[in-house]
Amino acid sequence: MTARGEAERIAEELAPGVWPTADAAALSDSAQRVRALAERVAGLAEAVASVTDSYATGDSTAGGFHDAVVDGLGQIARADLPGAAERLRALGTSLDAYARTVIDTQQQMSVVALIADRDIRRAEVNAAIGDDTWRVEAASTGRMALTAAGDDHTERSGEAGQSAAAPAATSGMMPMMPLGALGAAGAMTAGLGGLAGARARVDRDGIGANDLTWLRGRAERLQTTVPASIAGWFRTAVGVGIGPRGARVVVVGTNDPQPYQRVGVELADDEALTANGRAPELAILDHMVHAGVTPRAIAAATPMEPATISALQADDVVIVAPRM
């Protein structure tokens, strides 16, 4: 079984019916066919307009036949062929958008399912020695994340169909959420809020010593919320940056492959969650740059790799190291 097939199997066991069943390849093929038809209709519209003009202005065909031809061409022209061509083009765009939504959803659900399966297997080891708690929580977390992903996919599917007639839904076709859905802001939307709870503005020079003290404390508190079963390898970090309008932006990063909020890890309402498989500090940096936020400082409660430190220094980011 392929990795995708295994992920679908796991997802179906944890949250039956949420895996998108639409055929993305068939949707893309349909989009190409619809666009080709649109061009043919547009060409027909031009041909009708040309012939109509020719008959309407010609004198050699004057008479009953001429009048009948002109009337027939006029009826065809009134069918709004150019408008039909535009609607077909819009339908092609909609089909393509929906196909991309299905592919994105399946990829992101695959990550969630495989993470959940990994956590369940690790929890089974604990269960073997008498602690079944983590196995139950791992399954519950995976189920919640997949369900949230399904809800988001439904919304995105609707958006894909707004420009034209929506493609027919298939059984189990539920949409996707950027996997940080469990209590966190979306991965592409930075959480706005001030350090230590104050929504303040700062000057262009950076942040103050008190802010750095708060940032270190926040990183330490965050790491303490990591469940003991994964604390040996699961890392977190917290970064603060300045948005385009001068607002403070706080982003939490983890070393998961996707922004997946694990059970027990606590985030504030104004904090965004991000992850991309890299060190959490680098995930924060990537997130801020993509969102148009200027990164100012990043803190972690566990030691950073030398390569990570070098990358942060290259971007002129203040590094708040853990206490010794």
Tab-separated table of C-alpha atoms in Angstrom:
chain	number	residue	atom	x	y	z
A	1	MET	CA	0.000	0.000	0.000
A	2	THR	CA	1.280	3.476	-0.852
A	3	ALA	CA	1.900	6.135	1.810
A	4	ARG	CA	-1.172	8.006	0.538
A	5	GLY	CA	-3.274	4.844	0.733
A	6	GLU	CA	-2.043	4.116	4.246
A	7	ALA	CA	-2.824	7.687	5.327
A	8	GLU	CA	-6.331	7.395	3.876
A	9	ARG	CA	-6.850	4.121	5.748
A	10	ILE	CA	-5.740	5.694	9.041
A	11	ALA	CA	-7.913	8.767	8.454
A	12	GLU	CA	-10.929	6.592	7.723
A	13	GLU	CA	-10.402	4.677	10.965
A	14	LEU	CA	-10.037	7.824	13.065
A	15	ALA	CA	-12.678	10.004	11.372
A	16	PRO	CA	-14.827	8.083	8.889
A	17	GLY	CA	-16.116	10.069	5.915
A	18	VAL	CA	-13.830	13.091	6.051
A	19	TRP	CA	-11.299	12.035	3.381
A	20	PRO	CA	-12.053	13.848	0.066
A	21	THR	CA	-13.111	11.270	-2.522
A	22	ALA	CA	-13.276	13.547	-5.567
A	23	ASP	CA	-10.959	12.605	-8.458
A	24	ALA	CA	-8.584	15.569	-8.810
A	25	ALA	CA	-7.142	14.296	-12.093
A	26	ALA	CA	-10.613	13.969	-13.615
A	27	LEU	CA	-11.496	17.467	-12.399
A	28	SER	CA	-8.386	18.929	-14.036
A	29	ASP	CA	-9.158	17.074	-17.270
A	30	SER	CA	-12.722	18.405	-17.209
A	31	ALA	CA	-11.378	21.929	-16.690
A	32	GLN	CA	-9.257	21.613	-19.842
A	33	ARG	CA	-12.211	20.309	-21.841
A	34	VAL	CA	-14.456	23.128	-20.625
A	35	ARG	CA	-11.875	25.750	-21.577
A	36	ALA	CA	-11.515	24.196	-25.036
A	37	LEU	CA	-15.295	24.331	-25.453
A	38	ALA	CA	-15.263	27.963	-24.333
A	39	GLU	CA	-12.823	28.836	-27.113
A	40	ARG	CA	-14.990	27.048	-29.686
A	41	VAL	CA	-18.067	28.929	-28.522
A	42	ALA	CA	-16.127	32.199	-28.655
A	43	GLY	CA	-15.015	31.361	-32.193
A	44	LEU	CA	-18.597	30.586	-33.170
A	45	ALA	CA	-19.708	33.933	-31.764
A	46	GLU	CA	-17.159	35.714	-33.928
A	47	ALA	CA	-18.210	33.729	-36.994
A	48	VAL	CA	-21.898	34.526	-36.448
A	49	ALA	CA	-21.109	38.219	-36.008
A	50	SER	CA	-19.058	38.243	-39.215
A	51	VAL	CA	-21.696	36.425	-41.289
A	52	THR	CA	-24.477	38.591	-39.874
A	53	ASP	CA	-22.595	41.730	-40.836
A	54	SER	CA	-21.936	40.357	-44.318
A	55	TYR	CA	-25.598	39.522	-44.976
A	56	ALA	CA	-26.927	42.671	-43.399
A	57	THR	CA	-24.802	44.962	-45.561
A	58	GLY	CA	-24.942	43.000	-48.838
A	59	ASP	CA	-27.330	44.047	-51.649
A	60	SER	CA	-27.048	40.987	-53.914
A	61	THR	CA	-29.056	38.791	-51.590
A	62	ALA	CA	-31.898	41.234	-50.941
A	63	GLY	CA	-35.290	39.574	-50.707
A	64	GLY	CA	-37.194	37.084	-48.621
A	65	PHE	CA	-34.301	34.632	-48.306
A	66	HIS	CA	-31.975	37.434	-47.254
A	67	ASP	CA	-34.394	38.627	-44.612
A	68	ALA	CA	-34.881	35.094	-43.266
A	69	VAL	CA	-31.125	34.491	-43.010
A	70	VAL	CA	-30.567	37.812	-41.241
A	71	ASP	CA	-33.407	37.040	-38.829
A	72	GLY	CA	-32.002	33.549	-38.109
A	73	LEU	CA	-28.514	34.893	-37.490
A	74	GLY	CA	-29.983	37.540	-35.233
A	75	GLN	CA	-31.673	34.869	-33.125
A	76	ILE	CA	-28.345	33.041	-32.786
A	77	ALA	CA	-26.584	36.276	-31.847
A	78	ARG	CA	-29.205	36.998	-29.204
A	79	ALA	CA	-28.213	33.715	-27.516
A	80	ASP	CA	-25.244	35.633	-26.036
A	81	LEU	CA	-22.516	33.281	-27.213
A	82	PRO	CA	-19.720	35.515	-25.833
A	83	GLY	CA	-21.388	35.382	-22.432
A	84	ALA	CA	-21.647	31.611	-22.638
A	85	ALA	CA	-17.932	31.405	-23.457
A	86	GLU	CA	-17.089	33.522	-20.416
A	87	ARG	CA	-19.230	31.353	-18.170
A	88	LEU	CA	-17.479	28.259	-19.508
A	89	ARG	CA	-14.083	29.823	-18.779
A	90	ALA	CA	-15.260	30.614	-15.237
A	91	LEU	CA	-16.379	27.007	-14.848
A	92	GLY	CA	-12.925	25.822	-15.941
A	93	THR	CA	-11.310	28.063	-13.342
A	94	SER	CA	-13.688	26.735	-10.705
A	95	LEU	CA	-12.910	23.114	-11.581
A	96	ASP	CA	-9.169	23.786	-11.376
A	97	ALA	CA	-9.548	25.529	-8.009
A	98	TYR	CA	-11.575	22.636	-6.658
A	99	ALA	CA	-9.026	20.088	-7.912
A	100	ARG	CA	-6.252	21.994	-6.110
A	101	THR	CA	-8.384	22.086	-2.946
A	102	VAL	CA	-8.851	18.320	-3.062
A	103	ILE	CA	-5.118	17.717	-3.581
A	104	ASP	CA	-4.149	20.117	-0.787
A	105	THR	CA	-6.667	18.529	1.552
A	106	GLN	CA	-5.477	15.007	0.863
A	107	GLN	CA	-1.846	16.031	1.386
A	108	GLN	CA	-2.541	17.811	4.655
A	109	MET	CA	-4.840	15.091	5.931
A	110	SER	CA	-2.092	12.580	5.125
A	111	VAL	CA	0.272	14.472	7.403
A	112	VAL	CA	-2.305	14.623	10.207
A	113	ALA	CA	-3.130	10.929	9.873
A	114	LEU	CA	0.500	9.824	9.882
A	115	ILE	CA	1.326	12.051	12.864
A	116	ALA	CA	-1.671	10.662	14.749
A	117	ASP	CA	-0.670	7.102	13.881
A	118	ARG	CA	2.883	7.734	15.073
A	119	ASP	CA	1.616	9.166	18.350
A	120	ILE	CA	-0.793	6.265	18.838
A	121	ARG	CA	1.991	3.740	18.295
A	122	ARG	CA	4.216	5.567	20.771
A	123	ALA	CA	1.338	5.647	23.239
A	124	GLU	CA	0.861	1.889	22.865
A	125	VAL	CA	4.281	1.441	24.415
A	126	ASN	CA	3.098	3.364	27.469
A	127	ALA	CA	-0.110	1.348	27.461
A	128	ALA	CA	1.918	-1.848	27.605
A	129	ILE	CA	3.323	-0.743	30.956
A	130	GLY	CA	-0.055	0.239	32.325
A	131	ASP	CA	-0.695	3.833	31.177
A	132	ASP	CA	-3.439	3.893	28.525
A	133	THR	CA	-4.081	7.632	28.796
A	134	TRP	CA	-1.811	8.757	25.978
A	135	ARG	CA	-3.254	6.276	23.481
A	136	VAL	CA	-6.745	7.633	24.044
A	137	GLU	CA	-5.581	11.249	23.805
A	138	ALA	CA	-3.516	10.605	20.664
A	139	ALA	CA	-6.515	9.092	18.881
A	140	SER	CA	-8.784	11.888	20.083
A	141	THR	CA	-6.376	14.587	18.897
A	142	GLY	CA	-6.000	12.991	15.462
A	143	ARG	CA	-9.782	12.693	15.126
A	144	MET	CA	-10.287	16.340	16.043
A	145	ALA	CA	-7.634	17.530	13.587
A	146	LEU	CA	-9.070	15.475	10.720
A	147	THR	CA	-12.588	16.690	11.451
A	148	ALA	CA	-11.400	20.300	11.524
A	149	ALA	CA	-9.597	19.689	8.235
A	150	GLY	CA	-12.816	18.349	6.786
A	151	ASP	CA	-14.779	21.407	7.888
A	152	ASP	CA	-12.252	23.728	6.301
A	153	HIS	CA	-12.255	21.727	3.060
A	154	THR	CA	-16.020	22.146	2.865
A	155	GLU	CA	-15.619	25.920	3.130
A	156	ARG	CA	-12.828	26.043	0.564
A	157	SER	CA	-14.832	23.879	-1.829
A	158	GLY	CA	-17.660	26.383	-1.623
A	159	GLU	CA	-15.292	29.213	-2.390
A	160	ALA	CA	-13.940	27.317	-5.403
A	161	GLY	CA	-17.443	27.060	-6.823
A	162	GLN	CA	-18.494	30.673	-6.308
A	163	SER	CA	-17.331	31.831	-9.739
A	164	ALA	CA	-19.367	29.184	-11.572
A	165	ALA	CA	-21.675	26.257	-10.994
A	166	ALA	CA	-20.203	24.193	-8.167
A	167	PRO	CA	-19.036	20.687	-9.159
A	168	ALA	CA	-21.115	17.844	-7.774
A	169	ALA	CA	-19.982	16.655	-4.349
A	170	THR	CA	-19.118	13.034	-3.734
A	171	SER	CA	-19.541	10.959	-0.622
A	172	GLY	CA	-17.130	11.833	2.137
A	173	MET	CA	-15.984	15.047	0.510
A	174	MET	CA	-15.203	17.256	3.465
A	175	PRO	CA	-12.701	20.127	3.345
A	176	MET	CA	-9.529	21.144	4.921
A	177	MET	CA	-8.134	23.411	7.524
A	178	PRO	CA	-4.522	24.481	7.897
A	179	LEU	CA	-3.805	21.847	10.517
A	180	GLY	CA	-3.269	24.353	13.297
A	181	ALA	CA	-7.014	24.419	13.639
A	182	LEU	CA	-7.170	22.961	17.108
A	183	GLY	CA	-7.383	26.143	19.095
A	184	ALA	CA	-4.727	28.048	17.144
A	185	ALA	CA	-4.854	30.735	14.522
A	186	GLY	CA	-4.335	29.621	10.918
A	187	ALA	CA	-0.741	29.127	9.880
A	188	MET	CA	-0.866	31.939	7.359
A	189	THR	CA	-2.452	34.536	9.644
A	190	ALA	CA	-0.219	36.021	12.294
A	191	GLY	CA	-1.721	36.476	15.740
A	192	LEU	CA	-1.796	40.149	16.616
A	193	GLY	CA	-1.200	41.153	20.185
A	194	GLY	CA	1.278	42.836	22.446
A	195	LEU	CA	3.952	41.298	24.563
A	196	ALA	CA	2.762	40.476	28.074
A	197	GLY	CA	-0.787	41.065	26.858
A	198	ALA	CA	-0.414	44.712	25.817
A	199	ARG	CA	-1.337	45.609	22.241
A	200	ALA	CA	1.381	48.187	21.859
A	201	ARG	CA	3.282	49.684	18.960
A	202	VAL	CA	7.055	49.825	18.803
A	203	ASP	CA	9.624	51.864	17.024
A	204	ARG	CA	11.669	50.555	14.109
A	205	ASP	CA	14.719	49.840	16.286
A	206	GLY	CA	13.277	46.642	17.787
A	207	ILE	CA	12.094	45.599	21.231
A	208	GLY	CA	13.211	46.413	24.739
A	209	ALA	CA	14.860	44.416	27.513
A	210	ASN	CA	11.554	43.890	29.325
A	211	ASP	CA	10.083	42.449	26.177
A	212	LEU	CA	12.962	39.999	25.862
A	213	THR	CA	12.463	38.940	29.462
A	214	TRP	CA	8.794	38.288	28.765
A	215	LEU	CA	9.670	36.376	25.600
A	216	ARG	CA	12.064	34.062	27.455
A	217	GLY	CA	9.475	33.414	30.160
A	218	ARG	CA	6.810	32.694	27.544
A	219	ALA	CA	9.092	30.190	25.798
A	220	GLU	CA	9.783	28.437	29.097
A	221	ARG	CA	6.099	28.248	30.029
A	222	LEU	CA	5.209	26.940	26.593
A	223	GLN	CA	7.753	24.128	26.737
A	224	THR	CA	6.408	23.011	30.113
A	225	THR	CA	3.000	22.332	28.518
A	226	VAL	CA	4.495	19.704	26.188
A	227	PRO	CA	3.274	16.229	27.245
A	228	ALA	CA	5.913	14.155	29.023
A	229	SER	CA	5.588	11.359	26.465
A	230	ILE	CA	7.047	13.528	23.684
A	231	ALA	CA	9.063	16.073	25.661
A	232	GLY	CA	12.315	14.308	24.812
A	233	TRP	CA	12.200	15.279	21.144
A	234	PHE	CA	9.366	17.780	20.677
A	235	ARG	CA	10.627	21.380	20.648
A	236	THR	CA	8.831	24.705	20.705
A	237	ALA	CA	9.871	28.325	20.285
A	238	VAL	CA	8.221	31.728	20.439
A	239	GLY	CA	8.941	34.700	18.220
A	240	VAL	CA	7.843	38.317	18.157
A	241	GLY	CA	7.794	40.520	15.097
A	242	ILE	CA	6.403	43.797	13.818
A	243	GLY	CA	3.521	43.783	11.353
A	244	PRO	CA	3.160	46.213	8.430
A	245	ARG	CA	1.143	48.606	10.631
A	246	GLY	CA	3.459	48.419	13.617
A	247	ALA	CA	1.448	45.896	15.626
A	248	ARG	CA	3.182	43.217	17.672
A	249	VAL	CA	2.886	39.731	16.205
A	250	VAL	CA	3.534	36.653	18.361
A	251	VAL	CA	4.115	33.308	16.639
A	252	VAL	CA	4.656	29.899	18.245
A	253	GLY	CA	6.673	27.330	16.291
A	254	THR	CA	7.123	23.589	16.703
A	255	ASN	CA	9.269	20.998	14.945
A	256	ASP	CA	6.274	19.069	13.608
A	257	PRO	CA	5.944	18.840	9.800
A	258	GLN	CA	2.688	20.834	9.928
A	259	PRO	CA	1.194	23.353	12.390
A	260	TYR	CA	-0.537	20.711	14.485
A	261	GLN	CA	-1.472	21.739	18.006
A	262	ARG	CA	-0.873	18.788	20.273
A	263	VAL	CA	-3.034	18.038	23.264
A	264	GLY	CA	-1.735	19.868	26.331
A	265	VAL	CA	0.275	22.510	24.472
A	266	GLU	CA	-1.196	25.851	25.493
A	267	LEU	CA	-1.440	28.863	23.181
A	268	ALA	CA	-2.729	32.325	23.921
A	269	ASP	CA	-5.649	33.675	21.895
A	270	ASP	CA	-3.395	36.167	20.108
A	271	GLU	CA	-0.686	33.663	19.152
A	272	ALA	CA	-0.373	31.997	15.753
A	273	LEU	CA	0.923	28.446	15.381
A	274	THR	CA	3.322	27.432	12.625
A	275	ALA	CA	5.484	24.443	11.668
A	276	ASN	CA	7.075	23.132	8.485
A	277	GLY	CA	9.323	20.291	9.596
A	278	ARG	CA	12.308	22.546	10.272
A	279	ALA	CA	13.540	23.772	13.638
A	280	PRO	CA	10.719	25.733	15.323
A	281	GLU	CA	12.818	28.907	15.253
A	282	LEU	CA	13.238	28.637	11.472
A	283	ALA	CA	9.554	27.800	11.018
A	284	ILE	CA	8.717	31.040	12.842
A	285	LEU	CA	11.146	32.976	10.662
A	286	ASP	CA	9.657	31.523	7.461
A	287	HIS	CA	6.117	32.213	8.646
A	288	MET	CA	6.827	35.856	9.469
A	289	VAL	CA	8.638	36.548	6.214
A	290	HIS	CA	5.782	34.995	4.222
A	291	ALA	CA	3.186	37.015	6.173
A	292	GLY	CA	5.033	40.306	5.674
A	293	VAL	CA	6.051	40.540	9.325
A	294	THR	CA	9.504	41.757	10.341
A	295	PRO	CA	10.979	39.235	12.809
A	296	ARG	CA	12.572	40.893	15.875
A	297	ALA	CA	13.354	38.182	18.437
A	298	ILE	CA	12.905	34.443	18.920
A	299	ALA	CA	13.231	32.493	22.170
A	300	ALA	CA	13.343	28.790	23.002
A	301	ALA	CA	13.543	26.901	26.287
A	302	THR	CA	15.801	24.235	24.755
A	303	PRO	CA	19.184	24.731	23.037
A	304	MET	CA	19.198	25.773	19.388
A	305	GLU	CA	21.326	24.102	16.725
A	306	PRO	CA	24.343	26.115	15.499
A	307	ALA	CA	22.891	26.246	11.976
A	308	THR	CA	19.661	27.677	13.367
A	309	ILE	CA	21.536	30.345	15.299
A	310	SER	CA	23.485	31.306	12.185
A	311	ALA	CA	20.304	31.612	10.123
A	312	LEU	CA	18.651	33.850	12.716
A	313	GLN	CA	21.732	36.027	13.008
A	314	ALA	CA	21.841	36.400	9.229
A	315	ASP	CA	18.338	37.897	9.384
A	316	ASP	CA	19.291	40.200	12.271
A	317	VAL	CA	16.943	38.432	14.702
A	318	VAL	CA	17.636	38.735	18.423
A	319	ILE	CA	18.212	35.264	19.863
A	320	VAL	CA	16.963	34.658	23.395
A	321	ALA	CA	18.783	31.557	24.579
A	322	PRO	CA	17.463	29.265	27.324
A	323	ARG	CA	18.641	29.771	30.891
A	324	MET	CA	21.729	27.785	31.826
